[in-house]
Amino acid sequence: MNAQIALLLGQDGITNGAIYALLALSILLVFTVTRILLIPQGEFVTYGALTMASLQAGQPTALVWLLLALTLLDGALDLLASIRRPHAWRLPRKSLVKIAYAAAMVGLVNNLPLAQLPMALQALLTLALVVPLGPLIYRLAFQPIASASSLVLLIVSIAVHVSLVGMGLLLFGPEGARTRPFSEQGLELGPVALNSQTLWIIAASLGLIIGLFVFFERTLYGKALRATAVNRMGARLMGISPEMAGKSTFVLAALIGTLSGILIAPITTLYFDSGFIISLKGFVGAIMGGLVSYPVAALGALAVGLIEAFSMFWASAYKEVIVFTLIIPFLLWRSLTSRHVEEHE
Amino acid sequence: MNMPMEPCNAGTTLLQIDNLSVAYGKVEALSNASLRVGEGQIVTVIGPNGAGKTTLLSAIMGVLGSRGQVNFDGTLQSVPEVEVMVGRGLGLVPEKRELFTSMSVADNLLLGAFQRHRRGERDHGQTLKQVYDLFPRLWERREQLAATLSGGERQMLAVGRALMAKPRLLMLDEPSLGLAPLVTREIFRIISSLREQGVSILLVEQNARAALRVADYAYVLETGQIAMHGPARQLADDPRVIEAYLGLSSKHQEMLAS
Amino acid sequence: MKPRYLILGLIALLGLAPLVLAPYYVTLLNYIGLYALVVLGLVLLTGVGGMTSFGQAAFVGLGAYTTAWLTTAEQLPTWLQWASASPWLTLLVGVALTVTVALMLGALTLRLSGHYLPLGTIAWGLSLYYLFGTLEPLGGHTGVGGLPAISLGGISLDQGEKMFYLIWLVLGAAMLITHNLLDSREGRAIRALKGGQLMAESMGVNTFRSKMVIFVIAALFAAVSGWLYAHTQRFVNPTPFGLGMGIDYLFMALIGGVASIWGALLGAGILTVLKEWLQDWLPHLLGDGGNYETIVFGILIVLLMHCAPGGLTPWLGKWFKGRTRTAPLPQAQALPRRAAVEHGTRILQANQVTKRYGGLVANNQMNLHIDAGEILALIGPNGAGKSTLFNLLSGVDRPTSGDIHFKGLPLNGKTSRHVARLGMSRTFQHVKLLPGMSVLENAALGAHLRGHQGVIAASLNLDRAEEQQLLAEARYQLERVGLGDALQEDAASLALGQQRILEIARALCADPCLLLLDEPAAGLRLQEKQALTALLKRLRAEGMAILLVEHDMDFVMGLVDRVVVMEFGQPIAQGLPEEVQNNPAVLEAYLGGADA
């Protein structure tokens, strides 16, 4: 291996690593606030990428019908709940707004000249379509069992993942898709030719990480989410509702996932079932951070990207084996250092 | 053996609970408890370990599911919900404090005002000042993580955080638990001063004597039931209350002899 | 209908199935049997043991690929050539390999708590799957073909109809083994893993070993299923051993009811049939795109978890509840007892014991001693550090400084398991019983260290004599504490006071010389308290030392020899009950700050 190749691999590794880092942060966020290990994190990535691709191809994506269906289901459940509790008539109005939004999306997707839109609008539309799925999924699958054991939450998480993958096949078909790069020109940095998409990814990831940091450190809502993660009962007593916290984290998770999908779609061909492996690498990072530390998780995920890139060079067939076996030493370290705690479930 | 009902007619009723019951599986931890807190009163609930005192507060707050009625500030709730109760002006300082340990003291306090902030009441700067005036120690330690506070300071932070929501009724669960006598004294002084600021108090305590000293009215809870109640001063002198806490009764002497 | 007849009927039906059913249905039943065998392992691991594994499919692959490679490879290493002679020999190799791999993976991951374990199983499940697909000798993604048929007693099982009998025979044997194992001393220890580990360790159970046992058994079931699969298909490729299948196995277990042996069969049956049915019908609805049944499965599991997290088996009523546990035979020989300690011998001595949690001092230089034939009460207000001290004495927690001697031996660094073995037994402030197990079985767990029959004896039902002794001991102790009428009831159905009494019976089953009781009288009625007083006095007369924490002063004062009063983690008074009662410091601690 010469320096040229090393730099190239490094660039690859950092690009993927940045995405894994975003996913690791999102997984960690969802886990600490809701105790859910968000296995479907990767589906937001593929949905984002494939929706973007179908918009660029000028196809009115079928995803919008999924959005409408879930919104209607959510509205029906809210209606049911408000009938049972006479004093809460505020809810159905909220549901109407949500249904109107979904209906508007159906209208937009079917009438806009999708392929001709500027790329920024296409990305925006993709976000507008995919991100609402996050809180809807929380509402439908997790909210009714928010206080169940973490094993039950994990099972439901896996079940949602399985369903979403099947749904992805139905909505986007079995073909992989790639989107147009955001811009054509690259950057010459001495001997290295930096791919423009790489720069976009690194810049966007950094921007997002800074944005998250500001949100959690400076805003009351961000602090409220952190508070829920630190002490659920304490947060409830402050009037921070677990439902609100759950939905908010799922909005963030869907946003991060979809954005990651849009970012990597120009450099990687994604299929309906690519999400799982991608999010698992985020999990490897999150586990390195002990499922508590954000910076360590991000660094860990970055390391996963680099290791993956370099093992591609040395032992390409064993790439996945190496990445997933990597987790074992960390698990071992955890198991040796963590003291035994009695589970209450 | 009950004292006459409705002993304290002064003031309007702020909290009235009727026949409140809580069951954990088949075990009933609280059965048909009824009590009343008047506006501006300090009411205490005393009783031995496991009598259901914490359960009572949790049920009123809506943390636990219950049967019965909770009427707070004129609004009847058959099943209270925490968020709604907080919004109506009910606060709970739980036995375990439940602080946000990895966040700063200032952030802990700020989060106490979460609901008011959401409703658009952005005057928490002023409330914060009042809390710092009440607990100067918290001002000194405002940048520290809550985890670094001592037991007494944690209790102060828990009370201060609850006050940030400007509650009309503050429920305190064992505020003296695990605190040294001097700190306990300080906490009770603050409880008295809160009442002067117009906050009503429902106080659950094992430290019966101290609780009865600050309270206007008292209930004794035993194995999930209200065993007796009456004006605090009256109960403080009641031999049965002392007996319940130390078992120094004549009845006990007889039992030994037999 | 009695379960026995039901089972016999089921076996008869199964025996006839290949003779009357079309090959398609026999194949379907073969799959159900193969899957049920894997799911049975998961029932043991996840349902009973509380450990979630997504990696079982990888163990199936291990079994399948081992036999595929050994029976088809042209060039085997010389030391392995003997194995290629017969699939039965490759089964042996597969079993050995699986046990080795499971022991390694178990050592790495079973100590993990909470979420790490399932994530860990995903990790090694995926790694093994990718290995199957990349290793050259295993044929990559195309797989290995041309496996020989298994022959049994001269008959070659070269058709699905013939394999059917072997598959279901193996499954039946596995179900029987699982049933036997759970109904034994080791089984009780295994059933305590879910939510009762701290308690089980205090009863002398090595919980890590129990976890490893079921992990290895589950892996073995999976590997044998893989071996059967390979020789049914006569071909293997990596696809059925991926994570997707691992998830399907878990779903099967969940559908059937994750804690039930019959649930394994039910879940495997339902999911397999449903899959076939959906694969027929969904293309009509959604077009030929691929595996749309996953959408339905996912939604079904979400709904199942919302409405019936316990699976479907509990809904099917008593038929599947399994037989009532055998009542102990009255003539069972009594278990040997520990050598008695002479009255007045120093049993426990705690010197300058301090425990700090961060900046908080829970116990500060505590001194304490108890002699044989003495009852000592530890009293004090809430938060005084009594329960912390209990945990330090019983080895659940370790003191920051100071030392504890038990029967003259230092307990420094000893785990609660060791302490239990030395003859200290305890109850818990927050009752730790195993719901779903009978009162008798809960008590019998206390006698764990007095039995010696292991997993294999239990699986083969060779442990019955000892098991009867253990159960007889449990019954004796239960009768002694007054629970003789409730032997077969679910422990969780007892009133709280009765549950505390059951904990005492469990502790007595260990034949201790020191009994630690945490609030034994809480929640008892007057009569029951008097009965408990009488019991404790009798135990004292037998020479047992008893340390109790209690808030009920009437109970304490009429019973104990000495009292130690604690506040702020240290003793503030000690002496005879009468002395302590009139001590002003005690009055102050109990009634609160006298002059504020």
mmCIF file of N, CA and C in Angstrom, chain B residues 9 35-36 44 84 89 91 96 106-107 111 135 153 155 159 171 174-175 177 194 215 223 225 233 242 245 251:
data_model
loop_
_atom_site.group_PDB
_atom_site.id
_atom_site.type_symbol
_atom_site.label_atom_id
_atom_site.label_comp_id
_atom_site.label_asym_id
_atom_site.label_seq_id
_atom_site.Cartn_x
_atom_site.Cartn_y
_atom_site.Cartn_z
ATOM 1 N N ASN B 9 -62.289 23.990 59.301
ATOM 2 C CA ASN B 9 -63.163 24.597 58.317
ATOM 3 C C ASN B 9 -62.572 25.865 57.722
ATOM 4 N N LEU B 35 -58.530 12.361 52.353
ATOM 5 C CA LEU B 35 -57.943 13.449 53.136
ATOM 6 C C LEU B 35 -58.172 14.767 52.434
ATOM 7 N N ARG B 36 -57.886 15.841 53.161
ATOM 8 C CA ARG B 36 -58.172 17.174 52.660
ATOM 9 C C ARG B 36 -57.031 18.094 53.039
ATOM 10 N N THR B 44 -49.816 17.013 57.385
ATOM 11 C CA THR B 44 -48.810 15.953 57.362
ATOM 12 C C THR B 44 -49.467 14.575 57.427
ATOM 13 N N VAL B 84 -50.826 16.893 33.576
ATOM 14 C CA VAL B 84 -51.962 17.766 33.854
ATOM 15 C C VAL B 84 -51.857 18.332 35.266
ATOM 16 N N GLY B 89 -50.693 23.092 39.027
ATOM 17 C CA GLY B 89 -50.060 23.679 40.202
ATOM 18 C C GLY B 89 -49.826 22.708 41.340
ATOM 19 N N GLY B 91 -47.106 20.012 42.907
ATOM 20 C CA GLY B 91 -45.703 19.612 42.794
ATOM 21 C C GLY B 91 -45.400 18.492 43.762
ATOM 22 N N LYS B 96 -36.935 9.865 46.651
ATOM 23 C CA LYS B 96 -35.606 9.621 46.083
ATOM 24 C C LYS B 96 -35.038 10.850 45.386
ATOM 25 N N ALA B 106 -28.150 24.724 38.006
ATOM 26 C CA ALA B 106 -28.965 25.733 37.331
ATOM 27 C C ALA B 106 -29.910 25.083 36.322
ATOM 28 N N ASP B 107 -29.405 24.086 35.573
ATOM 29 C CA ASP B 107 -30.257 23.410 34.591
ATOM 30 C C ASP B 107 -31.371 22.634 35.279
ATOM 31 N N LEU B 111 -35.315 23.372 34.508
ATOM 32 C CA LEU B 111 -36.263 22.371 34.033
ATOM 33 C C LEU B 111 -37.513 22.322 34.902
ATOM 34 N N PHE B 135 -32.531 29.426 49.021
ATOM 35 C CA PHE B 135 -31.424 28.469 49.196
ATOM 36 C C PHE B 135 -30.118 29.081 48.664
ATOM 37 N N GLU B 153 -28.008 19.360 50.370
ATOM 38 C CA GLU B 153 -28.090 20.232 49.194
ATOM 39 C C GLU B 153 -28.981 19.613 48.119
ATOM 40 N N GLN B 155 -31.539 17.729 48.670
ATOM 41 C CA GLN B 155 -32.921 17.943 49.090
ATOM 42 C C GLN B 155 -33.343 19.374 48.771
ATOM 43 N N VAL B 159 -36.385 20.533 46.284
ATOM 44 C CA VAL B 159 -37.462 21.447 46.671
ATOM 45 C C VAL B 159 -37.451 22.672 45.754
ATOM 46 N N MET B 171 -46.092 18.705 47.564
ATOM 47 C CA MET B 171 -46.106 17.482 48.351
ATOM 48 C C MET B 171 -44.658 17.056 48.586
ATOM 49 N N GLU B 174 -40.872 12.496 52.736
ATOM 50 C CA GLU B 174 -39.737 12.264 53.635
ATOM 51 C C GLU B 174 -38.596 13.240 53.393
ATOM 52 N N PRO B 175 -38.838 14.526 53.520
ATOM 53 C CA PRO B 175 -37.751 15.465 53.227
ATOM 54 C C PRO B 175 -36.575 15.326 54.188
ATOM 55 N N LEU B 177 -35.280 12.493 55.256
ATOM 56 C CA LEU B 177 -34.688 11.155 55.185
ATOM 57 C C LEU B 177 -33.177 11.223 54.977
ATOM 58 N N LEU B 194 -42.354 28.545 53.462
ATOM 59 C CA LEU B 194 -43.068 28.401 52.196
ATOM 60 C C LEU B 194 -44.547 28.697 52.388
ATOM 61 N N ALA B 215 -46.956 21.163 61.308
ATOM 62 C CA ALA B 215 -48.210 20.978 60.575
ATOM 63 C C ALA B 215 -49.408 21.574 61.311
ATOM 64 N N THR B 223 -50.839 0.539 57.535
ATOM 65 C CA THR B 223 -51.145 -0.532 56.579
ATOM 66 C C THR B 223 -52.179 -0.092 55.550
ATOM 67 N N GLN B 225 -54.265 2.342 55.437
ATOM 68 C CA GLN B 225 -55.519 2.987 55.823
ATOM 69 C C GLN B 225 -55.254 4.163 56.743
ATOM 70 N N ARG B 233 -51.424 19.441 66.766
ATOM 71 C CA ARG B 233 -51.035 19.589 68.159
ATOM 72 C C ARG B 233 -51.695 18.516 69.016
ATOM 73 N N ILE B 242 -47.574 8.038 69.975
ATOM 74 C CA ILE B 242 -46.255 7.712 70.519
ATOM 75 C C ILE B 242 -46.062 6.200 70.539
ATOM 76 N N TYR B 245 -45.077 4.579 67.386
ATOM 77 C CA TYR B 245 -43.703 4.776 66.954
ATOM 78 C C TYR B 245 -42.659 4.121 67.822
ATOM 79 N N LYS B 251 -49.796 -1.789 77.120
ATOM 80 C CA LYS B 251 -50.271 -3.021 76.502
ATOM 81 C C LYS B 251 -49.091 -3.955 76.238
#
